[in-house]
CSV table of C-alpha atoms in Angstrom, one decimal:
chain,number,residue,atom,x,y,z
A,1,UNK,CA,0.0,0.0,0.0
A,2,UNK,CA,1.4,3.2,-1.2
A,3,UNK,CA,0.7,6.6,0.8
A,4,UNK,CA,-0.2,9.8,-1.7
A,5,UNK,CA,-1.1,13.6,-1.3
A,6,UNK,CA,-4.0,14.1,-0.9
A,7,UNK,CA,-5.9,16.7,-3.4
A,8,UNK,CA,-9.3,18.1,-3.6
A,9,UNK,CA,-9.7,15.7,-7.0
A,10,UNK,CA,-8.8,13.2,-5.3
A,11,UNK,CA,-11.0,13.7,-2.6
A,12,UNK,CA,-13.7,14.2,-5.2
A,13,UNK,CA,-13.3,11.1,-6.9
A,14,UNK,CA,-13.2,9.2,-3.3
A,15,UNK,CA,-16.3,10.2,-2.2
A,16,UNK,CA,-18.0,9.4,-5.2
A,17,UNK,CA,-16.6,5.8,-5.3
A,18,UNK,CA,-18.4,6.0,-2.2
A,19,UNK,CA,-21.5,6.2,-3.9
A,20,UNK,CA,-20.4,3.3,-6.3
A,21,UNK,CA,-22.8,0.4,-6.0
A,22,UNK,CA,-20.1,-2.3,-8.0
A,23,UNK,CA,-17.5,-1.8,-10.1
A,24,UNK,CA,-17.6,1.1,-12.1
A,25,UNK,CA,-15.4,2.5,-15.4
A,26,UNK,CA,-13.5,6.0,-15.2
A,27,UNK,CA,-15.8,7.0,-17.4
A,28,UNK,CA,-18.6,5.9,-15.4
A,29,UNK,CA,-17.0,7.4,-12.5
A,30,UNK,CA,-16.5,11.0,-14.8
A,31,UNK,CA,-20.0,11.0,-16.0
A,32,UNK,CA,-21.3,10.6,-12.3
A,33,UNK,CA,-19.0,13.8,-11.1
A,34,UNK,CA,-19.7,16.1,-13.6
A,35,UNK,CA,-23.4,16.8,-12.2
A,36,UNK,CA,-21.5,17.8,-8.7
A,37,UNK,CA,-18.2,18.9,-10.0
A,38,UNK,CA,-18.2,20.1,-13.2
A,39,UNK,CA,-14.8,21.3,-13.4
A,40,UNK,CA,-12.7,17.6,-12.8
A,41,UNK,CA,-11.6,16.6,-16.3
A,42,UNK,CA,-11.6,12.8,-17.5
A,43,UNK,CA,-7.6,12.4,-17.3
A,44,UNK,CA,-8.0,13.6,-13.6
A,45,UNK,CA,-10.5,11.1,-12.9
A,46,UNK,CA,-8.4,8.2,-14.2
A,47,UNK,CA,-4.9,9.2,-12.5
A,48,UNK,CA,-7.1,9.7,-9.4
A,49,UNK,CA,-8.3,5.9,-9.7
A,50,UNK,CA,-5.4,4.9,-10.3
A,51,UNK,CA,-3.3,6.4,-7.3
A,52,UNK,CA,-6.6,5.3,-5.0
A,53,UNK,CA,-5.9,1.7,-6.3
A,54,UNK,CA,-2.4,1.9,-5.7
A,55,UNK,CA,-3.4,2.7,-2.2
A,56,UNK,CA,-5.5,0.0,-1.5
A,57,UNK,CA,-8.2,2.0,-1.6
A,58,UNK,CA,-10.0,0.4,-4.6
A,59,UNK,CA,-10.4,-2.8,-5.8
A,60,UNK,CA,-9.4,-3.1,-10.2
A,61,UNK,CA,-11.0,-5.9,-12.2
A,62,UNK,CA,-10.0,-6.0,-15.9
A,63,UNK,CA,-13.4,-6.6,-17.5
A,64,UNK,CA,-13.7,-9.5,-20.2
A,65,UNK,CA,-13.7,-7.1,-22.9
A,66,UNK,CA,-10.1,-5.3,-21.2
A,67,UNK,CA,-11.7,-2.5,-19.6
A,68,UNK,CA,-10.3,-1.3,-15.8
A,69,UNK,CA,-13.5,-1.2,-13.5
A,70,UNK,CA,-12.9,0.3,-10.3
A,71,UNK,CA,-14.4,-0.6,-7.2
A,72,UNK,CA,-14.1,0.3,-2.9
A,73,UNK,CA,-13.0,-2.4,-1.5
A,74,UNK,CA,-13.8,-3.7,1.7
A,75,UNK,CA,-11.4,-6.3,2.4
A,76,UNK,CA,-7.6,-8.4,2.1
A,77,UNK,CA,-6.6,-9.9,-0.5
A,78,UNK,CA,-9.3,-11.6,-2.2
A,79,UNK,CA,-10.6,-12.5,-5.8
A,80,UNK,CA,-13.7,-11.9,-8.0
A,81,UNK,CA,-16.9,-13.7,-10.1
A,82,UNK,CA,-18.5,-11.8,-12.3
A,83,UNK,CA,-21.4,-12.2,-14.5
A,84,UNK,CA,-20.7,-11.4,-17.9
A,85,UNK,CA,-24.3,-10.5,-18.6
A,86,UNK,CA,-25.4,-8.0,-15.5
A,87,UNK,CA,-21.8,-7.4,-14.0
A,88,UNK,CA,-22.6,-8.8,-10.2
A,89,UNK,CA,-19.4,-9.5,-8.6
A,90,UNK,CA,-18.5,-11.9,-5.5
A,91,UNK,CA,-15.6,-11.7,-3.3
A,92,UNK,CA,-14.1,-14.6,-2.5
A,93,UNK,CA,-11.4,-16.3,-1.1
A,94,UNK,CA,-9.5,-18.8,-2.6
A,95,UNK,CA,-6.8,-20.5,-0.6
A,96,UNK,CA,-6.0,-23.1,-3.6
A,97,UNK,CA,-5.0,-20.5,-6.0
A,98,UNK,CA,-2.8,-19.1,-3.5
A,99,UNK,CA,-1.5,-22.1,-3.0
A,100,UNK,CA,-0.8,-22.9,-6.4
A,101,UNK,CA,0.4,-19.0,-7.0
A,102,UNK,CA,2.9,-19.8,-4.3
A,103,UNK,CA,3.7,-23.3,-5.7
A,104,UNK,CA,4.2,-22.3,-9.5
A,105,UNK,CA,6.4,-19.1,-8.9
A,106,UNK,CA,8.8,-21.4,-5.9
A,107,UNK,CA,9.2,-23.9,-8.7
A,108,UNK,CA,10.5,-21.2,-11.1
A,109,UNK,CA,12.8,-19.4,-9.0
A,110,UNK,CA,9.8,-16.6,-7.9
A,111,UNK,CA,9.9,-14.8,-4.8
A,112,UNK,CA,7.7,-11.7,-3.8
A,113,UNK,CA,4.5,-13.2,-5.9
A,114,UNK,CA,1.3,-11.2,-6.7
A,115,UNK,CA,-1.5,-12.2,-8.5
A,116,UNK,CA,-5.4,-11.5,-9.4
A,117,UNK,CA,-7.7,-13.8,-10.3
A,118,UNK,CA,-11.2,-13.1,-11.8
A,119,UNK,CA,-13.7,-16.0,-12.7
A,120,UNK,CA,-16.5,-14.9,-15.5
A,121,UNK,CA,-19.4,-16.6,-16.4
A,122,UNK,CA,-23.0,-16.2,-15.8
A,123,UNK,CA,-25.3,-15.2,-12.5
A,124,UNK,CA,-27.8,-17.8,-11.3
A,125,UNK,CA,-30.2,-15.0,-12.0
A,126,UNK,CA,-29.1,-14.2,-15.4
A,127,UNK,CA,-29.0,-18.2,-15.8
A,128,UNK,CA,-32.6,-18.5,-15.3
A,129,UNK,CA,-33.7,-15.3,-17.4
């Protein structure tokens, strides 16, 4: 977790992850400012997300199509499901990928490992539509 100066933008764009009900795009994120604060530009919004994530402070999920959602996250390391059709996520743990993180980079000489993991498919909801 990385520390950073704090800025009203910043700020800005904290509060309204706040308001983020899921994982949400910068663009997403921009489009829900500009009705409060008009004057925060796109490029802030991104580089704001971005710094927050370094921090901990938000979760990132590459979507199946490669876009970076952002979203508060409320706990340790974890990993996600996510419906490709409605975009519901889960947190969930998953001490057998860790496991097998751990194994596969020991095996090849690896030290100070990081991964994420993200599962897609389909929502028992969306399943049943």
């Amino acid at each position: 977790m990385s520390t950073y100066r704090p800025t009203p933008q910043r700020a800005a764009v904290s509060a309204a992850m706040a308001q983020v009900d899921g994982f949400a795009s910068a663009q997403d994120v921009h489009l829900a400012m500009r009705a409060q604060v008009s004057a925060i530009g796109l490029s802030t919004v991104y580089r704001a997300l971005q710094t927050l994530a370094d921090a901990g402070e938000l979760d990132v999920l590459r979507s199946g199509d490669g876009e970076t959602l952002y979203r508060r996250c409320g706990r340790s390391h974890h990993h996600h499901l996510v419906c490709r059709r409605c975009g519901r996520t889960e947190e969930v743990e998953g001490p057998e990928v860790e496991r097998w993180a751990e194994h596969v980079a020991s095996a090849h000489g690896y030290t100070e490992v990081s991964h994420t993991v993200e599962v897609f498919g389909v929502c028992g909801d969306c399943g049943r539509r």
